[in-house]
Tab-separated table of C-alpha atoms in Angstrom:
chain	number	residue	atom	x	y	z
A	13	MET	CA	-11.880	57.099	6.307
A	14	ILE	CA	-9.597	60.583	6.676
A	15	ARG	CA	-6.920	58.627	4.828
A	16	ARG	CA	-9.168	57.759	1.913
A	17	CYS	CA	-11.050	60.749	1.213
A	18	CYS	CA	-7.540	62.344	0.516
A	19	ASN	CA	-6.260	59.801	-1.197
A	20	PHE	CA	-9.479	59.903	-3.397
A	21	LEU	CA	-8.933	63.782	-3.251
A	22	LEU	CA	-4.954	63.897	-4.616
A	23	LYS	CA	-6.183	61.416	-6.839
A	24	THR	CA	-8.547	64.093	-8.958
A	25	LEU	CA	-6.410	66.411	-8.691
A	26	LYS	CA	-4.023	64.691	-11.005
A	27	THR	CA	-6.714	64.775	-13.400
A	28	PRO	CA	-5.768	66.704	-16.228
A	29	TRP	CA	-9.885	68.366	-16.683
A	30	VAL	CA	-9.472	69.037	-12.968
A	31	GLN	CA	-6.474	70.711	-12.831
A	32	GLY	CA	-7.567	72.557	-16.279
A	33	LEU	CA	-10.687	73.613	-14.495
A	34	ILE	CA	-8.198	74.836	-11.313
A	35	CYS	CA	-6.359	77.293	-13.936
A	36	ALA	CA	-9.542	78.605	-15.783
A	37	LEU	CA	-10.807	79.639	-12.349
A	38	LEU	CA	-8.159	81.055	-11.505
A	39	LEU	CA	-7.526	83.181	-14.895
A	40	VAL	CA	-11.286	84.059	-14.666
A	41	LEU	CA	-10.231	85.223	-10.556
A	42	VAL	CA	-7.564	87.249	-11.993
A	43	LEU	CA	-9.758	89.162	-15.159
A	44	TRP	CA	-12.384	89.951	-12.226
A	45	VAL	CA	-10.159	91.469	-9.742
A	46	ALA	CA	-7.165	92.777	-11.479
A	47	GLY	CA	-8.491	93.502	-14.912
A	48	PRO	CA	-9.591	96.750	-14.554
A	49	LEU	CA	-6.328	97.773	-13.388
A	50	VAL	CA	-4.705	96.578	-16.571
A	51	ALA	CA	-4.729	99.147	-19.327
A	52	VAL	CA	-2.792	98.623	-23.073
A	53	ALA	CA	-1.983	102.454	-24.769
A	54	GLY	CA	-4.030	103.904	-22.130
A	55	HIS	CA	-7.208	101.629	-23.076
A	56	VAL	CA	-8.622	99.228	-20.129
A	57	PHE	CA	-10.055	96.435	-22.042
A	58	PHE	CA	-11.901	94.828	-19.034
A	59	GLU	CA	-13.001	97.974	-17.350
A	60	SER	CA	-17.201	96.893	-17.891
A	61	THR	CA	-18.682	94.203	-16.852
A	62	THR	CA	-19.776	93.238	-20.439
A	63	SER	CA	-16.395	92.561	-21.283
A	64	ARG	CA	-15.305	91.074	-18.451
A	65	LEU	CA	-18.182	88.470	-19.034
A	66	VAL	CA	-17.196	87.808	-22.533
A	67	GLY	CA	-13.841	87.408	-21.549
A	68	THR	CA	-14.992	84.943	-18.878
A	69	LEU	CA	-17.147	82.800	-21.523
A	70	VAL	CA	-13.717	82.828	-23.667
A	71	ILE	CA	-11.777	81.110	-20.216
A	72	VAL	CA	-14.666	78.589	-20.455
A	73	PHE	CA	-14.939	77.978	-23.893
A	74	ILE	CA	-11.175	77.223	-23.955
A	75	TRP	CA	-11.067	75.173	-20.937
A	76	GLY	CA	-14.467	73.131	-22.690
A	77	LEU	CA	-12.210	72.572	-25.790
A	78	MET	CA	-9.588	71.459	-24.038
A	79	VAL	CA	-11.630	68.585	-22.244
A	80	ALA	CA	-13.234	67.811	-25.043
A	81	ILE	CA	-9.745	67.679	-27.161
A	82	LEU	CA	-8.189	65.384	-23.889
A	83	SER	CA	-11.565	62.896	-23.898
A	84	SER	CA	-11.179	62.902	-27.448
A	85	ARG	CA	-7.751	61.492	-27.339
A	86	GLN	CA	-7.982	58.801	-24.670
A	87	ARG	CA	-11.340	57.198	-26.078
A	88	ARG	CA	-8.986	56.751	-29.645
A	89	ARG	CA	-5.744	55.658	-27.095
A	90	GLU	CA	-8.203	52.930	-25.460
A	91	ALA	CA	-10.141	51.632	-28.276
A	92	THR	CA	-5.988	51.498	-29.880
A	93	ASP	CA	-4.842	49.450	-26.926
A	94	PRO	CA	-6.680	46.674	-25.821
A	95	GLU	CA	-5.072	46.484	-22.039
A	96	ILE	CA	-6.615	49.811	-21.371
A	97	ALA	CA	-9.947	48.760	-22.601
A	98	THR	CA	-9.651	45.373	-20.640
A	99	ARG	CA	-8.320	47.456	-17.402
A	100	LYS	CA	-11.328	49.591	-17.640
A	101	GLU	CA	-14.320	46.868	-18.288
A	102	LYS	CA	-12.449	45.364	-15.598
A	103	ASP	CA	-12.805	48.309	-13.006
A	104	ALA	CA	-16.634	48.465	-13.775
A	105	ALA	CA	-17.503	44.861	-13.207
A	106	LEU	CA	-15.669	45.200	-10.092
A	107	GLN	CA	-17.536	48.402	-9.475
A	108	ASP	CA	-20.978	46.445	-10.020
A	109	ARG	CA	-20.240	43.714	-8.343
A	110	LEU	CA	-19.452	45.841	-4.603
A	111	ARG	CA	-22.686	47.934	-5.012
A	112	GLU	CA	-24.320	44.546	-5.483
A	113	GLU	CA	-22.534	43.382	-2.534
A	114	PHE	CA	-23.686	46.553	-0.547
A	115	ARG	CA	-26.488	45.710	-1.184
A	116	HIS	CA	-26.275	41.920	-0.051
A	117	ILE	CA	-25.358	43.048	2.880
A	118	LYS	CA	-27.883	46.011	3.834
A	119	HIS	CA	-30.682	43.281	2.853
A	120	THR	CA	-28.945	40.496	4.420
A	121	ILE	CA	-28.743	42.297	8.421
A	122	LYS	CA	-31.969	43.706	7.928
A	123	THR	CA	-34.007	39.925	7.096
A	124	ALA	CA	-31.986	38.797	9.952
A	125	ILE	CA	-33.662	41.465	12.046
A	126	LYS	CA	-36.966	40.945	11.028
A	127	THR	CA	-36.200	36.893	11.449
A	128	VAL	CA	-35.142	37.631	14.953
A	129	THR	CA	-38.058	40.044	16.218
A	130	THR	CA	-40.658	38.220	13.928
A	131	SER	CA	-40.705	34.489	13.782
A	132	ASN	CA	-42.658	32.404	15.370
A	133	PHE	CA	-39.590	29.375	15.341
A	134	TYR	CA	-38.524	31.678	18.428
A	135	GLY	CA	-41.496	32.803	20.419
A	136	PRO	CA	-45.525	33.298	19.339
A	137	THR	CA	-44.614	37.247	20.102
A	138	SER	CA	-42.466	39.798	18.755
A	139	ARG	CA	-39.450	39.632	20.706
A	140	SER	CA	-36.613	42.336	21.037
A	141	ARG	CA	-33.316	42.896	18.647
A	142	TYR	CA	-31.389	41.506	21.310
A	143	ALA	CA	-33.624	38.769	22.443
A	144	LEU	CA	-30.551	36.367	20.510
A	145	PRO	CA	-26.261	37.295	21.097
A	146	TRP	CA	-25.199	37.796	17.596
A	147	TYR	CA	-21.730	35.990	16.735
A	148	MET	CA	-19.033	37.141	13.680
A	149	VAL	CA	-16.552	34.116	12.168
A	150	LEU	CA	-13.977	35.475	11.215
A	151	GLY	CA	-10.788	33.776	9.205
A	152	SER	CA	-9.246	33.562	6.065
A	153	GLU	CA	-10.305	31.779	2.864
A	154	ASN	CA	-10.988	28.357	3.478
A	155	CYS	CA	-9.380	27.695	6.849
A	156	GLY	CA	-12.951	26.107	7.695
A	157	LYS	CA	-15.327	28.789	9.406
A	158	THR	CA	-18.062	27.295	7.944
A	159	SER	CA	-17.558	24.163	8.593
A	160	LEU	CA	-17.078	24.979	12.471
A	161	LEU	CA	-20.417	26.490	12.487
A	162	LEU	CA	-21.762	23.175	10.486
A	163	ASN	CA	-20.199	20.671	12.439
A	164	SER	CA	-20.415	22.274	16.111
A	165	GLY	CA	-23.897	20.337	17.090
A	166	LEU	CA	-25.602	23.576	16.393
A	167	GLN	CA	-29.561	23.290	14.472
A	168	PHE	CA	-29.933	25.735	11.718
A	169	PRO	CA	-33.429	24.827	10.877
A	170	LEU	CA	-34.346	28.218	9.565
A	171	ASN	CA	-31.808	28.468	7.197
A	172	GLU	CA	-32.516	27.338	3.558
A	173	GLN	CA	-29.463	25.334	3.095
A	174	ALA	CA	-31.170	22.679	4.081
A	175	ASP	CA	-27.946	19.856	2.569
A	176	ARG	CA	-25.559	20.146	5.066
A	177	HIS	CA	-22.865	19.017	3.068
A	178	LEU	CA	-23.796	20.848	-0.115
A	179	TYR	CA	-23.417	23.717	1.665
A	180	LYS	CA	-20.324	22.601	3.671
A	181	LEU	CA	-18.859	22.189	-0.098
A	182	LYS	CA	-19.732	26.046	-1.105
A	183	SER	CA	-16.912	28.640	-0.552
A	184	THR	CA	-18.173	31.826	0.979
A	185	SER	CA	-18.522	35.062	-1.315
A	186	LYS	CA	-21.035	36.564	0.582
A	187	ILE	CA	-21.492	37.519	3.939
A	188	GLU	CA	-24.411	34.560	5.467
A	189	VAL	CA	-27.227	34.794	8.156
A	190	LEU	CA	-27.364	31.105	10.070
A	191	PHE	CA	-30.214	31.025	12.746
A	192	ALA	CA	-29.645	28.387	15.495
A	193	ASN	CA	-32.130	27.691	18.144
A	194	GLN	CA	-30.251	29.971	20.806
A	195	ALA	CA	-27.885	32.278	18.347
A	196	VAL	CA	-27.565	33.983	15.358
A	197	PHE	CA	-24.170	33.432	13.398
A	198	ILE	CA	-22.559	35.717	10.876
A	199	ASP	CA	-20.421	33.538	8.076
A	200	THR	CA	-17.875	36.250	6.416
A	201	PRO	CA	-15.790	35.377	3.214
A	202	GLY	CA	-12.375	35.288	4.127
A	203	PHE	CA	-10.791	38.324	1.958
A	204	TYR	CA	-13.074	40.406	4.891
A	205	ALA	CA	-10.040	39.027	6.970
A	206	GLN	CA	-7.145	39.361	4.370
A	207	CYS	CA	-7.753	42.128	2.712
A	208	ASN	CA	-5.642	45.298	3.428
A	209	GLN	CA	-6.989	49.202	4.162
A	210	GLU	CA	-6.682	50.406	0.742
A	211	SER	CA	-8.652	48.177	-1.516
A	212	ARG	CA	-11.749	48.571	-2.692
A	213	GLU	CA	-12.916	45.123	-0.707
A	214	HIS	CA	-12.068	46.660	2.658
A	215	GLY	CA	-15.348	49.098	2.563
A	216	LEU	CA	-17.773	46.316	1.999
A	217	TRP	CA	-16.090	45.282	5.697
A	218	THR	CA	-16.431	48.558	6.734
A	219	TYR	CA	-19.646	48.425	6.007
A	220	LEU	CA	-20.896	45.611	6.988
A	221	LEU	CA	-19.900	46.715	11.030
A	222	ARG	CA	-21.476	49.957	10.338
A	223	ARG	CA	-25.018	48.404	8.967
A	224	LEU	CA	-24.227	46.033	12.708
A	225	PHE	CA	-23.821	49.236	14.443
A	226	ARG	CA	-26.750	50.781	13.496
A	227	GLU	CA	-29.407	47.596	13.516
A	228	ARG	CA	-27.545	47.193	16.852
A	229	PRO	CA	-26.460	50.119	18.289
A	230	ALA	CA	-26.536	49.335	22.422
A	231	LYS	CA	-24.480	45.735	21.071
A	232	ALA	CA	-24.259	45.455	17.572
A	233	LEU	CA	-21.902	41.807	18.770
A	234	ASN	CA	-21.609	39.679	21.637
A	235	GLY	CA	-18.510	37.935	20.560
A	236	ILE	CA	-15.933	37.062	17.376
A	237	ILE	CA	-14.684	33.582	16.773
A	238	VAL	CA	-11.664	34.085	14.839
A	239	CYS	CA	-10.687	30.965	12.679
A	240	VAL	CA	-7.365	29.970	12.252
A	241	SER	CA	-6.320	27.044	10.107
A	242	MET	CA	-3.855	24.540	11.575
A	243	ARG	CA	-2.098	24.303	8.406
A	244	ASP	CA	-1.918	27.828	7.888
A	245	MET	CA	0.495	27.384	11.452
A	246	LEU	CA	1.983	24.218	10.066
A	247	ASP	CA	3.288	26.315	7.131
A	248	GLY	CA	6.935	26.964	7.392
A	249	ASP	CA	6.453	30.414	5.978
A	250	THR	CA	7.000	32.493	9.305
A	251	THR	CA	6.684	35.727	7.475
A	252	ARG	CA	2.755	34.494	6.073
A	253	ARG	CA	1.978	33.554	9.075
A	254	GLU	CA	3.130	36.700	10.465
A	255	HIS	CA	1.364	38.775	7.968
A	256	LEU	CA	-2.465	36.934	9.171
A	257	ALA	CA	-1.939	37.663	12.480
A	258	ARG	CA	-1.414	41.560	11.853
A	259	THR	CA	-4.464	41.431	9.443
A	260	ILE	CA	-6.580	39.636	12.311
A	261	ARG	CA	-5.321	42.299	14.907
A	262	THR	CA	-6.410	45.170	12.213
A	263	ARG	CA	-10.048	43.631	11.775
A	264	LEU	CA	-10.170	43.302	15.344
A	265	GLY	CA	-8.937	46.971	16.275
A	266	GLU	CA	-11.394	47.940	13.155
A	267	VAL	CA	-14.705	46.096	15.126
A	268	LEU	CA	-13.679	48.279	18.276
A	269	LYS	CA	-14.046	52.047	16.124
A	270	ASN	CA	-16.752	50.920	14.268
A	271	LEU	CA	-18.924	49.826	17.211
A	272	ARG	CA	-17.776	51.295	19.590
A	273	SER	CA	-17.616	49.059	22.131
A	274	TYR	CA	-15.492	45.799	23.435
A	275	THR	CA	-16.496	42.386	22.545
A	276	PRO	CA	-15.057	38.944	23.438
A	277	VAL	CA	-12.759	37.009	20.830
A	278	TYR	CA	-12.735	33.298	21.113
A	279	LEU	CA	-9.889	32.227	18.583
A	280	VAL	CA	-10.230	28.882	17.431
A	281	PHE	CA	-8.036	26.574	15.697
A	282	THR	CA	-9.864	24.178	12.559
A	283	LYS	CA	-8.073	21.861	10.499
A	284	CYS	CA	-6.647	20.038	13.342
A	285	ASP	CA	-6.559	16.438	11.701
A	286	ALA	CA	-3.507	18.047	9.968
A	287	VAL	CA	-1.959	17.593	12.951
A	288	PRO	CA	0.418	14.173	12.820
A	289	GLY	CA	-1.150	11.971	15.437
A	290	PHE	CA	-3.851	13.766	15.814
A	291	ALA	CA	-7.015	12.060	14.508
A	292	GLN	CA	-5.004	8.977	16.121
A	293	PHE	CA	-4.842	10.477	20.230
A	294	PHE	CA	-8.593	11.206	19.504
A	295	ALA	CA	-10.193	7.786	17.523
A	296	HIS	CA	-10.934	5.823	20.747
A	297	LEU	CA	-12.736	8.441	22.893
A	298	SER	CA	-16.256	8.731	23.187
A	299	ARG	CA	-18.220	12.312	21.680
A	300	ASN	CA	-18.995	12.811	26.006
A	301	GLU	CA	-14.781	12.677	26.162
A	302	ARG	CA	-14.020	14.375	23.104
A	303	GLU	CA	-16.004	17.274	24.237
A	304	GLN	CA	-14.376	17.878	27.405
A	305	ILE	CA	-12.708	20.788	27.730
A	306	PHE	CA	-9.143	20.188	25.723
A	307	GLY	CA	-6.137	21.631	28.415
A	308	CYS	CA	-7.027	24.056	31.436
A	309	PRO	CA	-9.041	27.230	31.929
A	310	LEU	CA	-6.508	30.175	31.950
A	311	ALA	CA	-7.343	30.604	35.393
A	312	GLN	CA	-6.298	27.670	36.298
A	313	ALA	CA	-3.170	27.428	34.530
A	314	SER	CA	-2.444	30.198	35.764
A	315	TRP	CA	-2.461	29.234	39.150
A	316	ILE	CA	-0.876	25.489	38.267
A	317	TRP	CA	2.079	27.911	36.972
A	318	THR	CA	1.882	30.341	39.797
A	319	GLN	CA	2.477	26.420	42.370
A	320	ARG	CA	5.334	25.496	39.979
A	321	VAL	CA	7.267	28.453	40.523
A	322	ARG	CA	6.966	28.444	44.332
A	323	ASN	CA	8.178	24.753	44.338
A	324	PHE	CA	11.197	25.593	42.295
A	325	MET	CA	12.024	28.915	44.867
A	326	ASN	CA	11.253	26.728	47.816
């Protein structure tokens, strides 16, 4: 936040009209402080307050004239250079989109809080905003975040997307809140996980975290589900994988910073059917067998590893 403010100030100070304003203020300061001390041929031009006011108005007029000339030149340059005009239109469109996104985040979170506390689906009486656990789903573009939720076996009867297949075909471009029977899930767009800290889109991610903390300060999130596509893992580009890992790690650090509490992280590998032989290996298993833990818990794995080390030493 401090870095972003410093960058904004530096960018503002580099603009010609701000630099001209600073020079004008310095001249006015010199005029009022040193003006009465300067004499030409024994005559002090700025001895009286009236003369110094006139001098101040002249300096302000010159500064305003300079700003008008520079603005006129800028408009003529934009009119003759289509590239500048196109860039300006894109920036304006991006600003409009970001403002709409900010409004959408605020409205979505407030609506979710109201649904949890007042909806008859969760009971006839009003409830605390902490009555249900909240989970955020985070991951890169097209890593299967929404598909993971829709194929998890959970039911989302309150969501407007009645046709699950059509919902799966739609790429998430804004945050979506899915209301399950026992939990609330925040499905985030992929660029939340991929944007860098200097980008304008990063402000949306920060605003979402702050809005969650404002609405649920005691426990903004009960967990974060980080989705990583196996197709990205199988990709031979090591640099890309390392960049993804660093970016996700940065997002998790920002969660800790903005929510001011530790949040459990659940790492889920999606699109495992991209692994050669994966589908064939599990094809003969029943649904109950497929729902069993694949592998062993870390505590059990640690015990097994310790036993193997002891056996080897003996």
